[in-house]
CSV table of C-alpha atoms in Angstrom, one decimal:
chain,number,residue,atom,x,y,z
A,1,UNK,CA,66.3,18.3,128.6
A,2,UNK,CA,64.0,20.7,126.3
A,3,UNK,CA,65.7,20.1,122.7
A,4,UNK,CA,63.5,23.3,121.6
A,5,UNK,CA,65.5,26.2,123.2
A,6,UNK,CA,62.8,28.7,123.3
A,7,UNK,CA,62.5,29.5,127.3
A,8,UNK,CA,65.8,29.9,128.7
A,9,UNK,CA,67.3,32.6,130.8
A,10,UNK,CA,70.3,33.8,129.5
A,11,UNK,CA,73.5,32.5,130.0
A,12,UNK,CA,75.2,33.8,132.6
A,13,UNK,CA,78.6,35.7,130.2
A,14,UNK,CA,79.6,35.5,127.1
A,15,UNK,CA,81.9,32.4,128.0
A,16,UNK,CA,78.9,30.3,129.4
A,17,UNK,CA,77.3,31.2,126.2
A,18,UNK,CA,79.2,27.9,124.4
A,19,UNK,CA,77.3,25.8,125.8
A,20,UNK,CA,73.8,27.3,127.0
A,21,UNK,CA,70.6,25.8,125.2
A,22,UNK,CA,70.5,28.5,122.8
A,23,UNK,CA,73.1,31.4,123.2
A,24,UNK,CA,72.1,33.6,120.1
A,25,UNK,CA,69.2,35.5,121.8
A,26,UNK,CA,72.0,36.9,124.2
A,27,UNK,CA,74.5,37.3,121.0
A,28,UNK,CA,72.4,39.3,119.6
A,29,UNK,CA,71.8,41.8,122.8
A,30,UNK,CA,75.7,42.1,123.0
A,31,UNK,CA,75.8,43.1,118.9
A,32,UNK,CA,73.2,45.7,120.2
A,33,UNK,CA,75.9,47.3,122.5
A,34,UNK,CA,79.5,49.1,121.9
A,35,UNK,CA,81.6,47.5,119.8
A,36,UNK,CA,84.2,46.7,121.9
A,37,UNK,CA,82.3,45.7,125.4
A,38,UNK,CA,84.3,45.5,128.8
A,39,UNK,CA,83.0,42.3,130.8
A,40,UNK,CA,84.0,43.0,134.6
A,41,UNK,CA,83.4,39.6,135.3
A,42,UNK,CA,85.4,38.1,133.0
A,43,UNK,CA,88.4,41.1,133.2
A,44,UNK,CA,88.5,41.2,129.3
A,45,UNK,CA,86.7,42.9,126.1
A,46,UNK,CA,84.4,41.3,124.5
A,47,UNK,CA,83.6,41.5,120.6
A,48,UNK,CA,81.0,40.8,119.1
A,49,UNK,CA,79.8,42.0,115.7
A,50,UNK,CA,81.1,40.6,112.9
A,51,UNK,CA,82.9,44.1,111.0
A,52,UNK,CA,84.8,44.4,115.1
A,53,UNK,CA,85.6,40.8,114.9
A,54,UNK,CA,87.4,41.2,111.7
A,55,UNK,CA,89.2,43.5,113.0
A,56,UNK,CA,90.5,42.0,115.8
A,57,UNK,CA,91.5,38.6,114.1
A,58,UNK,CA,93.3,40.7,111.4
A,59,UNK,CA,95.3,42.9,114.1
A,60,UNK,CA,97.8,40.1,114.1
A,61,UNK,CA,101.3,42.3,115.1
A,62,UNK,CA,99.7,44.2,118.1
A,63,UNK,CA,97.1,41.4,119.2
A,64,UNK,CA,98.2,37.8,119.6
A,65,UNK,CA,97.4,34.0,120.3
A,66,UNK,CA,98.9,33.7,123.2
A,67,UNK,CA,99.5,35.9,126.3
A,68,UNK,CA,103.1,37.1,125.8
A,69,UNK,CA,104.2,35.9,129.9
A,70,UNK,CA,102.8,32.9,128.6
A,71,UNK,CA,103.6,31.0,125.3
A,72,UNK,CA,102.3,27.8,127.1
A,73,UNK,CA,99.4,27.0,129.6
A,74,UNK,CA,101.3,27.4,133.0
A,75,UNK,CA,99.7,23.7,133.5
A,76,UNK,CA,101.6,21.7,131.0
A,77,UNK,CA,104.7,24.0,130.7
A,78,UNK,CA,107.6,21.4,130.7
A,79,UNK,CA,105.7,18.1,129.8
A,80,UNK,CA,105.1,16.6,126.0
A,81,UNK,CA,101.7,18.3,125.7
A,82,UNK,CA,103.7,21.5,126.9
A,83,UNK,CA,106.3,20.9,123.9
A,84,UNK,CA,103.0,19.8,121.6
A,85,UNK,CA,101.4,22.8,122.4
A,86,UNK,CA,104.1,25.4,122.3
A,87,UNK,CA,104.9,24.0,118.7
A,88,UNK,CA,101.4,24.5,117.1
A,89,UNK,CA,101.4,26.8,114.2
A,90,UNK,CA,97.6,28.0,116.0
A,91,UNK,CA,99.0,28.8,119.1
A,92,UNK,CA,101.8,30.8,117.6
A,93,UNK,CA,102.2,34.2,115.7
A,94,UNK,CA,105.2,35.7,113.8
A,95,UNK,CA,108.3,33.1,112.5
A,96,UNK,CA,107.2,30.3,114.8
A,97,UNK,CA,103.6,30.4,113.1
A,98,UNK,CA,105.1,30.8,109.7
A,99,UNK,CA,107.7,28.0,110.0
A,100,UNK,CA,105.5,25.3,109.1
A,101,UNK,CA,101.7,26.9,108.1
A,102,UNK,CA,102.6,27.2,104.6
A,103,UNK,CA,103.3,23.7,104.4
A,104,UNK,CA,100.5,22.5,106.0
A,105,UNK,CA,98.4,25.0,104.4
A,106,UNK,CA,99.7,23.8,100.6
A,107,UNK,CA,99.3,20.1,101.8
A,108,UNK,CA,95.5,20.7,103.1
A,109,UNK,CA,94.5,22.1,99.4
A,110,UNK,CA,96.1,19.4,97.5
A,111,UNK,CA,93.6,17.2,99.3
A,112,UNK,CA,91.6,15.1,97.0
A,113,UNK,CA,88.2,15.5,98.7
A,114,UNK,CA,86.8,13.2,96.7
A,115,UNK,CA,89.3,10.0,98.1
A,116,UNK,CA,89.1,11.7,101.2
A,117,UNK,CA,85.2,11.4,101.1
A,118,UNK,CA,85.2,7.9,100.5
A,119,UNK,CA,88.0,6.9,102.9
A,120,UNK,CA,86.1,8.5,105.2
A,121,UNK,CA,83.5,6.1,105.0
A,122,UNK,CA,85.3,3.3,105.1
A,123,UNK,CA,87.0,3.9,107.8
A,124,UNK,CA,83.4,5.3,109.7
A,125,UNK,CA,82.2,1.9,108.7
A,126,UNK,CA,85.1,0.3,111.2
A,127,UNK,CA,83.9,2.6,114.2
A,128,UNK,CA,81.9,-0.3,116.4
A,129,UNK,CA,78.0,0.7,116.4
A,130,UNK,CA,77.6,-0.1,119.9
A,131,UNK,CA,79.5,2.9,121.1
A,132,UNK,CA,77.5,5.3,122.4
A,133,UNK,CA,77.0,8.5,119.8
A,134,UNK,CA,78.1,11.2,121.8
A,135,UNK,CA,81.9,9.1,121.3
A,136,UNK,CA,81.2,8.4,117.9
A,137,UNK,CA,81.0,12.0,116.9
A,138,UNK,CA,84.9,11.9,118.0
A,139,UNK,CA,85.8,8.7,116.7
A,140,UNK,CA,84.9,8.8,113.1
A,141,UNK,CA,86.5,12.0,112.0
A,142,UNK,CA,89.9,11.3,114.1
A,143,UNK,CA,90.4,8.0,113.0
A,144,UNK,CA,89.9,9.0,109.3
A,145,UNK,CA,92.9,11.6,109.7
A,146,UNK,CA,95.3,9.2,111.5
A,147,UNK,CA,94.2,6.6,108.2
A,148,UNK,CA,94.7,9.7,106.1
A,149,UNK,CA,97.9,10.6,108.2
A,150,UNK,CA,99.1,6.7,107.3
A,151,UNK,CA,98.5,5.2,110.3
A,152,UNK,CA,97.6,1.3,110.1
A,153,UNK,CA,94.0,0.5,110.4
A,154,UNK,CA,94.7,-1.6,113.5
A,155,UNK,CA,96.4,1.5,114.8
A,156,UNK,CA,93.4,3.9,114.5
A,157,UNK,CA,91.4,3.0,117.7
A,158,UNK,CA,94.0,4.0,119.7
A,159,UNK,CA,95.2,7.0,118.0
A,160,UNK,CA,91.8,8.1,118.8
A,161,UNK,CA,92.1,7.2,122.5
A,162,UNK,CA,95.3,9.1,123.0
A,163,UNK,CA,93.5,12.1,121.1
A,164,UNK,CA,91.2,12.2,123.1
A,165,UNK,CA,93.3,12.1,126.2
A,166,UNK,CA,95.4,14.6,124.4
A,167,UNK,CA,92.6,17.6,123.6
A,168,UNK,CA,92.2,17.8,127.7
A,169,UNK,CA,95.6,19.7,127.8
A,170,UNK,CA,94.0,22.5,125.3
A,171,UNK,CA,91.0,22.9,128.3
A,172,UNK,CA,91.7,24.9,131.2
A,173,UNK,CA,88.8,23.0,133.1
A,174,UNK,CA,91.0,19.9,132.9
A,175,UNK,CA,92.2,17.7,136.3
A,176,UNK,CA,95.2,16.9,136.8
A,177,UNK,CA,94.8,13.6,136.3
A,178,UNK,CA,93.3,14.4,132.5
A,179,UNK,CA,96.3,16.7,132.2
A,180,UNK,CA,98.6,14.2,132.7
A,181,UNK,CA,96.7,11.5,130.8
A,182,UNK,CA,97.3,14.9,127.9
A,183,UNK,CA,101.1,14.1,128.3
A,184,UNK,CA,100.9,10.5,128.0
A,185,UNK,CA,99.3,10.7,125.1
A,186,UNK,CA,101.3,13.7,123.4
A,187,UNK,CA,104.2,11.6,124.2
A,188,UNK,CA,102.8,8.0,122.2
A,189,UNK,CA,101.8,10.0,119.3
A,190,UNK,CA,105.0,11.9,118.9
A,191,UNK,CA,106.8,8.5,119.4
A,192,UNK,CA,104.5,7.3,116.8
A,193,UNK,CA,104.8,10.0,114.2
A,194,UNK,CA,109.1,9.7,114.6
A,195,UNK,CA,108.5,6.0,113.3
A,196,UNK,CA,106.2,7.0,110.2
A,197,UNK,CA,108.1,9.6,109.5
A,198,UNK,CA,111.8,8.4,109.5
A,199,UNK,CA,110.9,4.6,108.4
A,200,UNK,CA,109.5,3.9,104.8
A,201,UNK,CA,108.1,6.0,103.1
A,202,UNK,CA,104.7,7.3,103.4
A,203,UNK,CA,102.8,5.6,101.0
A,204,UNK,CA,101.4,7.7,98.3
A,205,UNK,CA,98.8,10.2,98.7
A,206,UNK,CA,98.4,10.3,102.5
A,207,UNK,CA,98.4,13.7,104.3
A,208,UNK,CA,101.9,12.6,105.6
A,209,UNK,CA,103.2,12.3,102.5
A,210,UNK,CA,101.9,15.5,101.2
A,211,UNK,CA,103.2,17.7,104.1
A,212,UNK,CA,106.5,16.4,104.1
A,213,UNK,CA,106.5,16.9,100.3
A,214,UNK,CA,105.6,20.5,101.3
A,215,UNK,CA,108.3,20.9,103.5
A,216,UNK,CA,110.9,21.9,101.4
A,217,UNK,CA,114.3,21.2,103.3
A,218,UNK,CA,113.0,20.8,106.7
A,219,UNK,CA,114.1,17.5,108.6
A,220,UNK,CA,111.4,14.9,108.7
A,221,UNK,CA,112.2,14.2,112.0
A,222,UNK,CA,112.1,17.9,112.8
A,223,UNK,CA,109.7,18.0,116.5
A,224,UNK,CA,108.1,20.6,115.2
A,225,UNK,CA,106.6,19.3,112.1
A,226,UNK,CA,105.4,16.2,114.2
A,227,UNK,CA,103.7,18.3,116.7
A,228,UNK,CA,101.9,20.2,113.8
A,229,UNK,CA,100.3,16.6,112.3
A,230,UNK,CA,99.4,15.8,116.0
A,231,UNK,CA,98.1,19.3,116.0
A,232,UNK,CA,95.6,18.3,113.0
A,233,UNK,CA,94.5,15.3,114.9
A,234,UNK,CA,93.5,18.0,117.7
A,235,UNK,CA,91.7,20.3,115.7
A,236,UNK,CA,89.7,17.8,114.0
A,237,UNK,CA,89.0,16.0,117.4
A,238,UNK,CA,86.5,18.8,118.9
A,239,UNK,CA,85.7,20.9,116.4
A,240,UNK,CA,84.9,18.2,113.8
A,241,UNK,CA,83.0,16.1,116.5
A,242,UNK,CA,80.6,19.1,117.3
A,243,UNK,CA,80.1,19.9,113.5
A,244,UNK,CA,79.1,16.4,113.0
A,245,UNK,CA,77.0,16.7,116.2
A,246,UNK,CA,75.4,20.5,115.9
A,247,UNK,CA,74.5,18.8,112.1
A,248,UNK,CA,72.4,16.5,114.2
A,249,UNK,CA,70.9,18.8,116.2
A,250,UNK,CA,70.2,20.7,113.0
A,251,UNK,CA,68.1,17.9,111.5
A,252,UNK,CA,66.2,17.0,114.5
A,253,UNK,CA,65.2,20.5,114.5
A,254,UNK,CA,64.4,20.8,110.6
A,255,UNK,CA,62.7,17.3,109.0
A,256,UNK,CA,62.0,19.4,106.2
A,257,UNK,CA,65.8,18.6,106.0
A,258,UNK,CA,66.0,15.2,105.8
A,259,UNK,CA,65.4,14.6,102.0
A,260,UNK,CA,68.5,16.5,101.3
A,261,UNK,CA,70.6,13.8,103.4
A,262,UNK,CA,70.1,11.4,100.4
A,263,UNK,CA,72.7,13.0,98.3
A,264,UNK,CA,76.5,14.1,99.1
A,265,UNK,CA,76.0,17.3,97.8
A,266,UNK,CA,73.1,17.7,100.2
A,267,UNK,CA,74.9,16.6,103.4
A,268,UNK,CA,77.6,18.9,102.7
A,269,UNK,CA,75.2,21.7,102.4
A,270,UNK,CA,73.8,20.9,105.6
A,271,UNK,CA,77.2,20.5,107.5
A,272,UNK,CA,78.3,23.9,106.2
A,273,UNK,CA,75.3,25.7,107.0
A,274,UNK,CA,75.4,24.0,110.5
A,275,UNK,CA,79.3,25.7,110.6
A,276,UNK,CA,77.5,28.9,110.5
A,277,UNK,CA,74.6,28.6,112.2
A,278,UNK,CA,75.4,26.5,115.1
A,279,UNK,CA,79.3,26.2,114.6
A,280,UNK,CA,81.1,23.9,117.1
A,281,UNK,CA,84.2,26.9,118.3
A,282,UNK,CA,81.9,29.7,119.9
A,283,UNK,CA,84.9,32.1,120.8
A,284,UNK,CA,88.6,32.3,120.6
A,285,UNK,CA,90.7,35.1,122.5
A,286,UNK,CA,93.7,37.4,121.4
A,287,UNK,CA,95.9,39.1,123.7
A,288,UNK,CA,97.2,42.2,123.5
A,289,UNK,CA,101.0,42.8,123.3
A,290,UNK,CA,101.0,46.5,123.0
A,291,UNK,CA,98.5,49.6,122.9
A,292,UNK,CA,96.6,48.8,120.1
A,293,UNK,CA,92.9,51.3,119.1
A,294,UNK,CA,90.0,48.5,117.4
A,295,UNK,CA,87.0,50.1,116.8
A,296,UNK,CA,87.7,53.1,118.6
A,297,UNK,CA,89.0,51.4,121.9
A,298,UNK,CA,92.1,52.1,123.2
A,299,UNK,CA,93.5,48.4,124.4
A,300,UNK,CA,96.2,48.7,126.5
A,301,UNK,CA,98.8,45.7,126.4
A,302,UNK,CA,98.4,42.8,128.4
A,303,UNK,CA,94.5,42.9,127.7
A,304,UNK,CA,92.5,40.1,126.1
A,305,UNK,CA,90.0,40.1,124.2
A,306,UNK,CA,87.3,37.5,123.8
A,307,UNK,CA,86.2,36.9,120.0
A,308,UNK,CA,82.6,35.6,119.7
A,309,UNK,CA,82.4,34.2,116.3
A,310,UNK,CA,79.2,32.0,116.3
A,311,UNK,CA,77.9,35.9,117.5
A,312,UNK,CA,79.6,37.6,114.5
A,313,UNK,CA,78.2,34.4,112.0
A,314,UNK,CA,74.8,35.6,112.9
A,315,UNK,CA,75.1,39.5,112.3
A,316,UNK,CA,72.6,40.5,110.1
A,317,UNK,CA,75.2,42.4,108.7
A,318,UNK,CA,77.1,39.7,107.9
A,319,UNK,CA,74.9,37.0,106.6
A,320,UNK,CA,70.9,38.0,105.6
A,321,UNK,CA,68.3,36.1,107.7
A,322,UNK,CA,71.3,35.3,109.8
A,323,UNK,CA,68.6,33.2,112.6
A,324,UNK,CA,67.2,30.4,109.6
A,325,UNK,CA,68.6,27.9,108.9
A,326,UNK,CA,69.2,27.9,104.8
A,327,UNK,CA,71.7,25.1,103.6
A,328,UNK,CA,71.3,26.9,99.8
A,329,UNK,CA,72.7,30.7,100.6
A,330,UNK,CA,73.9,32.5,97.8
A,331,UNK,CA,76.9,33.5,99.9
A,332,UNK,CA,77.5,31.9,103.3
A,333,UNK,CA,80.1,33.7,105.3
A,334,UNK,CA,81.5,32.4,108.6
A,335,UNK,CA,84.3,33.3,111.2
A,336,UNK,CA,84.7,30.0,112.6
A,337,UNK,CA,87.1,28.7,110.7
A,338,UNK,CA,89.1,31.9,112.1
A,339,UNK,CA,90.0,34.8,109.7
A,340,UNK,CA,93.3,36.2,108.8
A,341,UNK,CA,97.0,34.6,108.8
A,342,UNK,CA,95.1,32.6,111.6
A,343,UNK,CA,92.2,31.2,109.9
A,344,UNK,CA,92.0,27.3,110.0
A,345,UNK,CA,93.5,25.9,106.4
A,346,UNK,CA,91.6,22.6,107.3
A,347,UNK,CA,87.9,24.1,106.4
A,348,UNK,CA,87.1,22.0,103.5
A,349,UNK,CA,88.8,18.8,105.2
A,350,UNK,CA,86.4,19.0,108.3
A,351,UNK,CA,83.1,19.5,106.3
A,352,UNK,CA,84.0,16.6,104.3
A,353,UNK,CA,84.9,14.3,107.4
A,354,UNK,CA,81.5,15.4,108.6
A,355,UNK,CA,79.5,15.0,105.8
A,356,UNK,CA,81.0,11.6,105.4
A,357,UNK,CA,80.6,10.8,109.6
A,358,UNK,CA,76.6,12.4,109.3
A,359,UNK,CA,75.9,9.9,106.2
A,360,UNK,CA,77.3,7.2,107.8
A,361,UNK,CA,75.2,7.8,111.0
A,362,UNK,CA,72.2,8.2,109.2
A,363,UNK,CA,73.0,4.7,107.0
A,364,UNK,CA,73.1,3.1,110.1
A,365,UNK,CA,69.4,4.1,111.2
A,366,UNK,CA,69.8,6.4,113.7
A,367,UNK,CA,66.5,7.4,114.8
A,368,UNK,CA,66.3,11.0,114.9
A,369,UNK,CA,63.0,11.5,116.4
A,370,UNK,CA,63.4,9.1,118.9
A,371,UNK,CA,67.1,10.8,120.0
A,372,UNK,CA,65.1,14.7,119.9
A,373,UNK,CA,62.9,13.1,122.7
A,374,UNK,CA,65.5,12.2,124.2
A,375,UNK,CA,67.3,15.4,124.0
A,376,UNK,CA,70.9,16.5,124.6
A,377,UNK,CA,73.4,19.0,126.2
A,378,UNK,CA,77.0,20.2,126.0
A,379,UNK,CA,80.1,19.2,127.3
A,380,UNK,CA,81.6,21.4,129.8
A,381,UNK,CA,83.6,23.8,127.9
A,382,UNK,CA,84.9,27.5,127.9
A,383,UNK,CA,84.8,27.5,124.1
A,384,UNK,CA,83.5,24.7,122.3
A,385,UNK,CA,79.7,23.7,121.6
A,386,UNK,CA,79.8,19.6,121.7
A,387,UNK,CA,76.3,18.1,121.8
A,388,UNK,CA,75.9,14.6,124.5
A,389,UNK,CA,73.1,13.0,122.8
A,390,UNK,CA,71.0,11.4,126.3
């Protein structure tokens, strides 16, 4: 493949836009258009500027998560990613989303960033340098949140295999063989987090620790509360695996970058530029659950609406010189983190884990102009923006 997206048709919808060669050309001929735009391919609306995308993540009563005939993927309905899934505070809106988001949400602040920094590396440092880097980008940010979670270090290799396994049930391109690989898996790590949670306790200063110090009055063993840690293993597995990934991509693009990667400070700069300029969640959807006007569109319920945040990171409007890359911006703004009762408590956790994965892969001597020739592409996905390095 090309790494320098500068000749490419279009992608073929705004879904296929996640993970063409460079979707931002078409992004921007959609922010050109209505503000609410009906895509007869795809049956559903499509927003794309940033002020309409506001709007629809902060509709939360009349636009939802989830479809309301369907709380859980029709797929897994009935199996332990089903119950997994149907638990996560992400995938659910009103009392179900607000039983256990403020804990999770106080516990995520109190993080030391600092300790979680340098755990980070240590436990990067553990991740074999023969695997192959496109695995790598998984492995290192997952296995620091199962350390950070309290899992034993001899554990963390297969926490991350079941994670992975597990993220398959959240695709709807999934087999079902990976879908029931997904259950497997949900099953071992809720088994697993029963035993650290009702055994001793969690030693001091790990995210268990904090959340169930957050919980006021809820049972430890509550299934809810163990879904929602397994639910932070999930979000970090993607999303944190294309930030560290797109940073890549970032760097073979820019050399001019490279001296910043000598310092913390610069790496982080870099990782949260790369979260706005090439984040690793193109699009999310809401559905709506009764008539609902959003920009001057009248949505009747049971529509959905796709939400293209990487599209609304680079309005104009939004962010100045939206297209350069600029890890110094005197005020970076960015959907992809979500916005709202719905946006993602876990920011400053994942730009950490991928600063800390990014140095570590650069320590080790990646060669960055050797992987550029070399050149990459995405992994099949409806949402997501995961780099393969070839």
């Amino acid at each position: 493949m090309n790494p320098s997206p500068t000749h490419y048709a279009l992608p073929a919808d705004p879904v296929a836009a996640a993970t063409h060669a460079d979707p931002y050309p078409y992004y921007a001929t959609l922010r050109d258009g209505p503000p609410l735009a009906w895509n007869e391919k795809l049956r559903l609306w499509v927003a794309s500027r940033a002020d309409v995308v506001e709007q629809v993540l902060q509709a939360h009563g009349a636009l939802r998560v989830r479809p309301a005939a369907e709380p859980v993927t029709r797929a897994i309905a009935g199996s332990p990613a089903g119950e997994v899934f149907g638990h996560l505070v992400r995938m659910n809106d009103g009392t179900a989303h607000q039983a256990h988001r403020p804990a999770l949400q106080r516990a995520l602040a109190g993080l030391d960033l600092d300790a979680v920094h340098a755990a980070a590396l240590q436990v990067a440092q553990r991740v074999p340098r023969e695997q192959a880097l496109s695995d790598t980008l998984f492995s290192m940010p997952v296995q620091t949140v199962a350390h950070l979670l309290g899992f034993a270090d001899e554990a963390l290799p297969q926490v991350d295999r079941w994670m992975r396994n597990f993220v398959a049930c959240l695709s709807p391109l999934s087999t079902p063989d990976q879908l029931q690989r997904a259950s497997t898996a949900a099953a071992e790590l809720m088994t697993r987090f029963e035993i650290l949670a009702a055994g001793t306790p969690p030693r001091h200063g790990t995210l268990l620790a904090a959340v169930l110090a957050q919980s006021a009055g809820d049972a430890p063993l509550s299934r809810s509360l163990l879904a929602n840690l397994a639910g932070l293993l999930s979000q970090t597995c993607d999303a944190t695996a294309g930030l560290v990934g797109n940073s890549l991509v970032a760097l073979m693009r820019e050399p001019s970058l490279l001296p910043s990667t000598g310092t913390r400070d610069g790496l982080q700069a870099i990782v949260e530029e790369t979260a706005r300029h090439d984040p690793s969640v193109h699009n999310t959807r809401r559905f709506a659950a009764e008539a609902v006007t959003i920009a001057g569109t009248e949505l009747a319920a049971g529509d959905a609406v796709l939400v293209l945040l990487a599209s609304a990171n680079r309005d104009p409007a939004f962010n100045p010189e939206p297209d350069r890359f600029m890890p110094v911006r005197a005020r970076r703004r960015m959907l992809g983190f979500g916005h709202g009762m719905h946006a993602c408590p876990g920011q400053a956790l994942a730009c950490t884990l991928a600063a800390a994965s990014l140095r570590t892969l650069l320590h080790r001597g990646l060669d960055l102009d050797a992987q550029r020739l070399r050149g990459w592409s995405y992994r099949p996905s409806v949402n997501g923006r995961i780099p393969v390095f070839h």
